[in-house]
Amino acid sequence: MESNQMEPSSKLAVVIMAAGKGTRLKSRRPKVLHEIGGKPLLAYVIAAAGHVAPPQDTYAVVGHQADRVKSAVAATGIRFIDQPEQRGTGHAIQCAREAIAPYENVLVLSGDVPLIRPETIESLWQFHREQNAAMTILTAVPDDPTGYGRVVRHAIDTSEVEAIIEQKALTPDQQDLPEVNSGIYVFRTAPLLANLDQLHDQNANGEIILTDMAGLLRATGERVVAIQAAETVEVLGANTIADLVALDATLRASTASRLMAAGVTIFRPETCVIDAEVEVEPDTVIEPFVQLLGRTRIGSDCLIRSYSVIENCTLGNGVLMLQSCILNDSIVADGAKIGPFARLRPGSDIGKNAHVGNFVETKKVKLGAGSKANHLTYLGDTEVGEGTNIGAGVITCNYDGVNKHRTKIGNGVFVGSDSTLVAPITIEDDSYIGAGSCITKTVPAGSLSVGRARQIIKEGWAAARKEGQKPKQ
Ligand code: UD1
Ligand code: CA
């Protein structure tokens, strides 16, 4: 465990329970690293925690594949607590005992409850202080409470809670209890620590469960209260693949709504796959079945036609993307026209008003303003100046089987169709390359290069052949 240098003045620690295996997912990947909206569940919970506590006061309890979980979120700067054996949510908090001791209060979050909003955490935290409670439980009343722990209130219309009863421990007449435990709580640290060793695994779950803390605190005369979340979806957990997929759909729908509210037109948004962090400017139109992934940014007045998949790209304003383009880690400047069926691999930088047409593949390419590669071309490790025309079927031969080499093409160049440019090679400004050329030497500025076998003509050859005569050589 880390955290020998603790800050006694800090009021609130956050503990994120993230050690579980996620047996019900039937997956080799740890549960909290399963993704919705293109990011791991745990990343959402850490981001939400960040609104009430800095990273140095935030602790993730990790156990199952701990190293993998730690490295996935290490960049956030949070701290980690090991729970080598996962003996239940109560045991997870027992493992955090030393870390939380210096804080007055502890917010406990579940690593598999990702849609919790900072505003809701804020109200939970505020309610906890107003109520002067030892334990404050965030709850909801979902359509189907099956599977969740149920909150038993002291009486209707009171915020006071008697106990949380896990699904497995419900008696037949408790099955209909509608209010569920979200797995999100705030505790006052002193009474929590004073009772932590009382938790045991002699229960229907056979685990040391944190939910028993409600009854325990209540029995010692402490105040235990509950507050409902503003929206039920915030407290839904992801225990199964079906749960994950449902949360993903909810999150993507809200991302699409956010973009539409900001002036983006998304036709048939339910068919689009838009990751949580994607940004799009107003007056851009997105057609059905488009995927916008990762850290993609799209400017205004763009048209993204159907079936394109755009990941970690930045598009300027007024970009026209025709159907079925695949773009990764690339930049497209204002007014450029891409596709249909273009593939921009990482490092493609397409200039203002440039065109990349059908069946064109680019990789580590800078295509200057107004330059065009409209048909059936491969440009790799290449820099192209401005106003240059790359004819149909032009190929940069950038790989010699061992190393990659660069191609440099200047401004105002005309590269004839079906030419192969054998790198390393330079094609200087305002030069011409005849169609069908294999270019292996520098093409000087303003020159014409033709590198192809000469055409030979044999008059009367075809007729002679038909008549059975041996054509003249
Ligand atoms: C838990 C609650 C239940 C609540 C539900 C809300 C308990 C016993 N039950 O049930 O009342 O309605 O969440 O979603 O707490 N974890 C650890 N270490 C462990 C076990 C679990 O860190 O030893 C972590 C898991 O990785 C997970 C979280 O704690 O992120 C919750 O555990 P999980 O097994 O999913 O609990 P639920 O059955 O969903
Ligand atoms: Ca869960």
XYZ file of C-alpha atoms and ligand atoms in Angstrom:
513
model
C 0.000 0.000 0.000
C 1.124 3.547 -0.737
C 0.219 6.681 1.217
C 2.609 6.927 4.166
C 2.609 10.696 3.709
C -1.031 11.380 4.409
C -2.692 14.725 4.681
C -4.469 14.890 8.052
C -6.280 18.049 7.014
C -8.072 16.384 4.098
C -11.751 15.939 4.787
C -12.789 13.464 2.154
C -11.101 10.361 0.800
C -12.520 8.489 -2.155
C -12.259 4.715 -2.283
C -13.164 3.035 -5.565
C -13.823 -0.681 -5.221
C -12.277 -2.207 -8.326
C -10.741 -5.508 -7.243
C -13.463 -7.920 -8.311
C -13.061 -10.448 -11.094
C -16.458 -9.867 -12.632
C -17.307 -13.557 -12.795
C -20.673 -12.877 -14.417
C -18.977 -11.260 -17.446
C -17.259 -14.578 -18.246
C -14.319 -12.607 -19.575
C -10.532 -12.749 -19.239
C -10.461 -8.968 -19.004
C -10.934 -7.495 -15.504
C -14.447 -6.126 -15.108
C -13.521 -2.491 -14.516
C -11.496 -2.426 -17.754
C -14.475 -3.389 -19.876
C -15.431 -0.412 -22.005
C -18.517 1.648 -22.624
C -18.485 4.696 -24.877
C -14.906 3.774 -25.845
C -13.426 4.064 -22.340
C -12.988 1.622 -19.431
C -15.680 1.656 -16.724
C -13.078 2.636 -14.141
C -12.071 5.758 -16.116
C -15.588 7.161 -15.722
C -15.641 6.519 -11.998
C -12.224 8.154 -11.528
C -13.353 11.187 -13.537
C -16.488 11.533 -11.401
C -14.410 11.212 -8.204
C -12.184 14.013 -9.472
C -15.007 16.477 -8.887
C -14.948 15.991 -5.115
C -11.368 14.987 -4.316
C -7.924 15.378 -5.898
C -6.140 12.262 -7.229
C -3.887 11.988 -4.172
C -6.994 11.473 -2.016
C -8.504 8.919 -4.363
C -7.725 5.230 -3.821
C -8.685 2.368 -6.090
C -8.819 -1.029 -4.402
C -7.373 -3.452 -6.935
C -6.903 -7.210 -6.840
C -7.904 -9.320 -9.813
C -5.246 -8.580 -12.506
C -4.184 -5.630 -10.365
C -1.181 -4.680 -12.505
C -3.270 -4.470 -15.636
C -5.859 -2.296 -13.892
C -3.188 -0.053 -12.349
C -1.374 0.565 -15.612
C -4.622 1.295 -17.456
C -5.404 4.247 -15.172
C -1.947 5.164 -13.823
C -1.953 8.445 -15.754
C -4.799 9.779 -13.594
C -2.421 10.011 -10.605
C -4.755 8.201 -8.196
C -3.402 5.830 -5.571
C -3.886 2.094 -5.303
C -4.602 -0.329 -2.492
C -4.078 -4.052 -2.980
C -6.760 -6.561 -2.098
C -4.932 -9.738 -3.101
C -7.856 -11.989 -2.220
C -11.303 -10.665 -3.057
C -13.389 -11.598 -0.068
C -16.159 -9.063 -0.595
C -16.866 -5.339 -0.648
C -16.494 -5.077 3.150
C -13.111 -6.761 2.898
C -12.130 -4.241 0.188
C -12.719 -1.430 2.679
C -10.891 -3.369 5.418
C -7.873 -3.380 3.084
C -8.182 0.428 2.803
C -8.221 0.942 6.560
C -4.828 2.625 6.915
C -5.282 4.793 3.865
C -8.596 6.260 4.982
C -7.805 6.672 8.677
C -6.565 10.299 8.390
C -9.691 11.534 6.603
C -12.881 12.632 8.336
C -15.135 11.115 5.693
C -14.902 8.507 2.962
C -16.817 8.403 -0.293
C -17.050 4.812 -1.530
C -17.655 4.303 -5.246
C -18.024 1.068 -7.193
C -15.742 0.597 -10.162
C -18.592 -1.030 -12.082
C -21.141 1.778 -11.660
C -19.863 4.176 -14.337
C -22.660 6.589 -15.161
C -22.664 8.320 -11.797
C -22.699 12.084 -12.371
C -20.538 14.523 -10.385
C -23.678 16.515 -9.458
C -25.152 13.424 -7.802
C -21.950 12.719 -5.884
C -21.994 16.357 -4.825
C -25.589 16.095 -3.495
C -24.808 12.820 -1.726
C -21.821 14.434 -0.026
C -23.848 17.501 0.904
C -26.766 15.421 2.259
C -24.326 13.375 4.338
C -23.023 16.541 5.999
C -26.461 18.100 6.501
C -27.774 14.876 8.045
C -24.685 14.458 10.189
C -24.872 10.775 9.304
C -22.402 7.965 9.924
C -23.396 6.366 6.612
C -25.268 7.890 3.690
C -26.409 5.523 0.957
C -27.158 6.537 -2.611
C -30.218 4.651 -3.863
C -32.634 4.375 -6.771
C -35.929 2.750 -7.632
C -35.360 0.988 -10.971
C -38.049 -0.786 -12.969
C -36.563 -4.129 -11.991
C -34.714 -4.224 -8.670
C -33.735 -7.904 -9.041
C -30.102 -8.590 -8.223
C -29.484 -5.433 -6.242
C -29.211 -5.055 -2.480
C -32.445 -3.532 -1.081
C -32.629 -0.605 1.247
C -35.006 -0.953 4.177
C -36.049 2.453 5.451
C -37.019 2.997 9.059
C -40.406 4.246 7.888
C -41.916 5.651 4.724
C -41.009 9.316 4.267
C -37.965 9.152 6.456
C -34.403 9.284 5.275
C -33.328 6.899 8.013
C -32.329 3.387 7.040
C -32.558 0.173 9.060
C -30.472 -2.100 6.877
C -29.407 -3.173 3.405
C -30.435 -6.692 2.483
C -28.638 -8.442 -0.344
C -30.684 -10.198 -3.035
C -29.593 -13.624 -1.805
C -30.765 -12.851 1.731
C -34.209 -11.483 0.874
C -37.101 -13.284 2.517
C -40.104 -14.024 0.246
C -42.021 -10.985 1.513
C -38.967 -8.733 0.991
C -38.661 -9.602 -2.721
C -40.802 -6.614 -3.668
C -38.720 -4.021 -1.832
C -38.311 -1.419 -4.565
C -35.406 0.753 -3.419
C -31.955 -0.504 -4.342
C -28.483 0.170 -3.026
C -26.226 1.758 -5.651
C -22.991 0.572 -4.021
C -22.119 4.254 -3.553
C -21.916 5.643 -0.018
C -20.358 8.285 2.192
C -19.144 7.231 5.637
C -17.870 9.197 8.585
C -14.511 7.507 9.002
C -14.481 7.097 12.793
C -17.655 4.966 13.169
C -16.791 3.057 9.974
C -13.368 2.079 11.310
C -14.753 1.355 14.768
C -17.114 -1.257 13.299
C -15.079 -2.544 10.367
C -13.901 -5.694 12.135
C -17.471 -6.626 12.970
C -18.123 -7.478 9.323
C -17.973 -11.211 8.613
C -18.836 -13.689 5.903
C -21.455 -15.700 7.778
C -24.252 -14.579 5.468
C -26.120 -15.646 2.343
C -23.377 -14.204 0.115
C -20.562 -15.995 1.964
C -18.498 -12.805 1.645
C -17.503 -9.931 3.898
C -20.021 -7.430 2.586
C -19.983 -3.685 3.106
C -23.778 -3.540 2.954
C -23.904 -5.131 6.432
C -22.355 -1.912 7.737
C -25.768 -0.193 7.529
C -27.356 -2.557 10.081
C -24.221 -2.583 12.240
C -24.033 1.193 12.517
C -27.752 1.437 13.141
C -27.433 -1.111 15.982
C -24.787 1.010 17.670
C -27.095 4.040 17.540
C -25.405 5.751 14.608
C -27.375 7.610 11.992
C -27.723 5.822 8.620
C -29.595 7.666 5.876
C -30.406 7.265 2.181
C -30.887 9.658 -0.692
C -32.178 8.794 -4.158
C -30.136 9.599 -7.250
C -31.637 12.098 -9.681
C -31.672 9.504 -12.466
C -31.843 5.738 -12.076
C -29.384 5.128 -14.886
C -26.640 6.729 -12.808
C -26.616 3.887 -10.341
C -26.912 0.943 -12.703
C -24.079 -1.544 -12.405
C -22.424 -3.586 -15.126
C -22.335 -7.190 -13.976
C -23.034 -8.945 -17.268
C -22.263 -8.280 -20.941
C -25.948 -7.417 -21.399
C -25.636 -4.808 -18.614
C -22.517 -3.374 -20.284
C -24.142 -3.136 -23.680
C -27.202 -1.435 -22.171
C -25.012 1.126 -20.360
C -23.032 1.709 -23.553
C -26.250 2.405 -25.473
C -27.459 4.802 -22.775
C -24.163 6.647 -22.732
C -23.970 6.931 -26.531
C -27.547 8.162 -26.704
C -26.679 10.893 -24.243
C -23.523 11.784 -26.201
C -25.618 12.113 -29.383
C -28.160 14.258 -27.498
C -25.365 16.479 -26.205
C -24.064 17.023 -29.740
C -27.530 17.632 -31.189
C -28.246 20.147 -28.427
C -25.072 21.918 -29.538
C -26.290 22.225 -33.137
C -25.045 19.048 -34.786
C -27.487 17.125 -36.983
C -27.254 13.370 -36.485
C -29.688 11.451 -38.654
C -30.792 8.179 -37.060
C -28.519 8.687 -34.044
C -29.326 5.193 -32.778
C -27.302 3.776 -35.692
C -24.219 5.890 -34.980
C -21.427 4.892 -32.618
C -20.077 8.039 -31.003
C -17.558 7.816 -28.165
C -18.011 9.870 -25.020
C -15.214 12.401 -25.660
C -16.005 13.227 -29.281
C -16.564 16.913 -30.070
C -18.401 18.249 -33.122
C -19.099 21.886 -34.003
C -22.551 23.193 -34.999
C -24.005 22.834 -38.521
C -22.196 19.606 -39.198
C -24.381 16.801 -40.503
C -23.723 13.176 -39.637
C -25.533 10.549 -41.667
C -26.662 7.142 -40.357
C -24.168 4.405 -39.461
C -21.204 6.674 -38.852
C -18.674 5.857 -36.113
C -16.814 8.702 -34.384
C -14.318 7.239 -31.957
C -11.706 8.192 -29.398
C -10.585 11.819 -29.270
C -12.127 12.817 -32.586
C -12.827 16.517 -33.168
C -14.936 17.697 -36.102
C -15.409 21.321 -37.121
C -18.549 23.048 -38.354
C -20.366 22.724 -41.696
C -18.979 19.269 -42.400
C -20.966 16.482 -44.006
C -20.021 13.002 -42.867
C -21.842 10.570 -45.090
C -22.816 7.038 -44.068
C -20.515 4.187 -43.032
C -17.370 6.142 -42.236
C -15.298 5.178 -39.188
C -13.220 8.053 -37.824
C -10.930 7.451 -34.855
C -8.730 9.985 -33.046
C -8.900 12.469 -35.935
C -9.225 16.224 -36.216
C -11.348 17.565 -39.049
C -11.565 21.269 -39.834
C -14.622 23.147 -41.078
C -16.524 22.388 -44.260
C -15.029 18.937 -44.773
C -16.999 16.664 -47.107
C -16.530 13.025 -46.286
C -18.240 10.704 -48.721
C -19.387 7.217 -47.800
C -17.307 4.442 -46.277
C -14.033 6.125 -45.332
C -11.746 4.757 -42.616
C -9.596 7.333 -40.801
C -7.207 6.850 -37.902
C -5.036 9.405 -36.066
C -5.153 11.870 -38.940
C -5.817 15.536 -39.623
C -8.074 16.922 -42.351
C -8.048 20.681 -42.959
C -10.925 22.993 -43.909
C -12.767 22.316 -47.132
C -11.066 19.016 -47.902
C -12.982 16.303 -49.722
C -12.414 12.689 -48.754
C -13.738 9.465 -50.227
C -15.787 7.535 -50.955
C -13.807 4.489 -49.798
C -10.666 6.362 -48.753
C -8.379 5.042 -46.050
C -6.342 7.546 -44.045
C -3.910 5.659 -41.853
C -2.092 7.273 -38.902
C -0.140 10.417 -39.610
C -2.121 11.545 -42.631
C -2.331 15.331 -42.771
C -4.656 16.472 -45.528
C -4.389 20.181 -46.424
C -7.017 22.811 -47.067
C -9.334 22.032 -49.999
C -7.282 18.944 -50.866
C -8.982 15.868 -52.326
C -8.411 12.252 -51.420
C -10.679 10.166 -53.598
C -11.924 6.631 -53.931
C -9.675 3.714 -53.078
C -6.835 5.971 -52.028
C -4.693 4.906 -49.056
C -2.448 7.333 -47.213
C -0.005 6.836 -44.334
C 2.354 9.403 -42.770
C 1.495 11.784 -45.549
C 1.328 15.528 -45.767
C -0.861 16.486 -48.705
C -0.589 20.239 -49.338
C -3.459 22.664 -49.819
C -5.466 22.103 -52.988
C -3.555 18.954 -53.967
C -5.472 15.988 -55.295
C -5.118 12.227 -55.244
C -8.462 11.208 -56.586
C -8.287 7.584 -57.615
C -6.697 4.271 -56.609
C -3.465 5.564 -55.122
C -1.068 4.670 -52.297
C 0.856 7.510 -50.683
C 3.100 6.468 -47.783
C 5.891 8.388 -45.993
C 5.337 11.187 -48.435
C 5.209 14.958 -48.450
C 3.233 16.575 -51.254
C 3.285 20.342 -51.823
C 0.397 22.567 -52.849
C -1.663 22.390 -56.022
C -0.172 19.069 -57.084
C -2.126 16.452 -58.995
C -1.484 12.791 -58.325
C -2.986 10.754 -61.169
C -5.003 7.566 -60.892
C -3.109 4.504 -59.751
C 0.059 6.287 -58.577
C 2.019 4.296 -56.023
C 4.821 5.450 -53.743
C 7.143 2.469 -53.322
C 8.201 3.384 -49.792
C 9.369 -0.017 -48.567
C 12.376 -1.937 -49.884
C 11.650 -5.018 -47.797
C 13.855 -3.801 -44.940
C 13.491 -0.037 -44.546
C 10.896 2.636 -45.237
C 11.958 5.588 -47.414
C 10.498 9.017 -48.005
C 9.059 10.604 -51.119
C 9.034 14.359 -51.549
C 6.792 15.891 -54.178
C 6.834 19.664 -54.670
C 4.221 22.277 -55.553
C 2.319 22.313 -58.825
C 3.540 18.868 -59.879
C 1.626 16.612 -62.266
C 2.197 12.906 -61.665
C 0.733 10.932 -64.569
C -1.500 7.956 -63.951
C -0.105 4.563 -63.025
C 3.329 5.903 -62.120
C 5.467 4.234 -59.487
C 7.730 6.511 -57.465
C 10.560 4.476 -55.981
C 11.622 6.059 -52.675
C 13.777 7.709 -51.546
C 12.908 10.150 -54.287
C 12.303 13.837 -54.894
C 9.939 15.276 -57.489
C 10.668 18.995 -57.701
C 8.208 21.877 -58.209
C 6.233 22.311 -61.432
C 7.536 19.100 -62.978
C 5.605 16.528 -65.023
C 5.800 12.767 -64.923
C 4.430 10.910 -67.931
C 1.765 8.274 -67.310
C 2.983 4.762 -66.601
C 6.451 5.861 -65.508
C 8.661 4.078 -63.024
C 10.591 6.954 -61.454
C 13.842 6.170 -59.656
C 15.805 9.430 -60.019
C 15.172 13.007 -58.921
C 12.767 14.815 -61.245
C 14.177 18.361 -61.607
C 11.956 21.427 -61.278
C 9.979 22.276 -64.391
C 11.088 19.129 -66.293
C 9.197 16.249 -67.844
C 10.247 12.746 -66.844
C 9.050 9.673 -68.648
C 10.279 6.326 -67.395
C 8.583 3.601 -69.421
C 9.271 1.152 -72.221
C 8.847 2.752 -75.645
C 5.768 1.762 -77.584
C 6.414 -0.283 -80.716
C 3.903 -0.475 -83.584
C 3.549 -3.414 -85.992
C 1.285 -2.476 -88.903
C -1.004 -5.254 -90.218
C -0.050 -7.619 -87.420
C -3.614 -8.529 -86.402
C -4.923 -9.374 -89.898
C -1.868 -11.510 -90.652
C -2.458 -13.507 -87.526
C -6.108 -14.159 -88.419
C -5.156 -15.435 -91.876
C -2.900 -18.024 -90.294
C 0.251 -16.434 -91.637
C 3.138 -16.086 -89.313
C 3.077 -12.378 -88.426
C 6.251 -10.519 -89.405
C 8.464 -9.927 -86.400
C -23.135 -4.564 -4.831
C -23.861 -4.399 -3.510
C -25.364 -4.319 -3.764
C -25.647 -3.194 -4.721
C -24.829 -3.336 -6.008
C -24.973 -2.087 -6.843
C -22.479 -5.620 -1.908
C -22.354 -6.848 -1.118
N -23.571 -5.531 -2.671
O -23.542 -5.809 -5.386
O -26.037 -4.095 -2.553
O -27.035 -3.167 -5.014
O -23.437 -3.485 -5.696
O -24.326 -2.206 -8.078
O -21.652 -4.754 -1.819
N -15.207 -5.546 -5.271
C -13.964 -5.444 -4.702
N -13.511 -6.426 -3.870
C -14.275 -7.517 -3.563
C -15.565 -7.618 -4.152
C -16.013 -6.610 -4.990
O -13.226 -4.480 -4.949
O -13.811 -8.357 -2.801
C -15.671 -4.484 -6.187
C -16.075 -5.001 -7.548
O -14.946 -4.987 -8.422
C -17.139 -4.031 -7.976
C -17.745 -3.558 -6.667
O -16.825 -3.897 -5.655
O -16.584 -2.936 -8.674
C -19.093 -4.198 -6.386
O -18.945 -5.600 -6.339
P -19.962 -6.578 -7.066
O -19.510 -7.975 -6.850
O -20.203 -6.145 -8.446
O -21.279 -6.325 -6.180
P -22.786 -6.502 -6.620
O -23.139 -7.935 -6.582
O -23.059 -5.765 -7.857
Ca -21.818 -4.806 -9.411
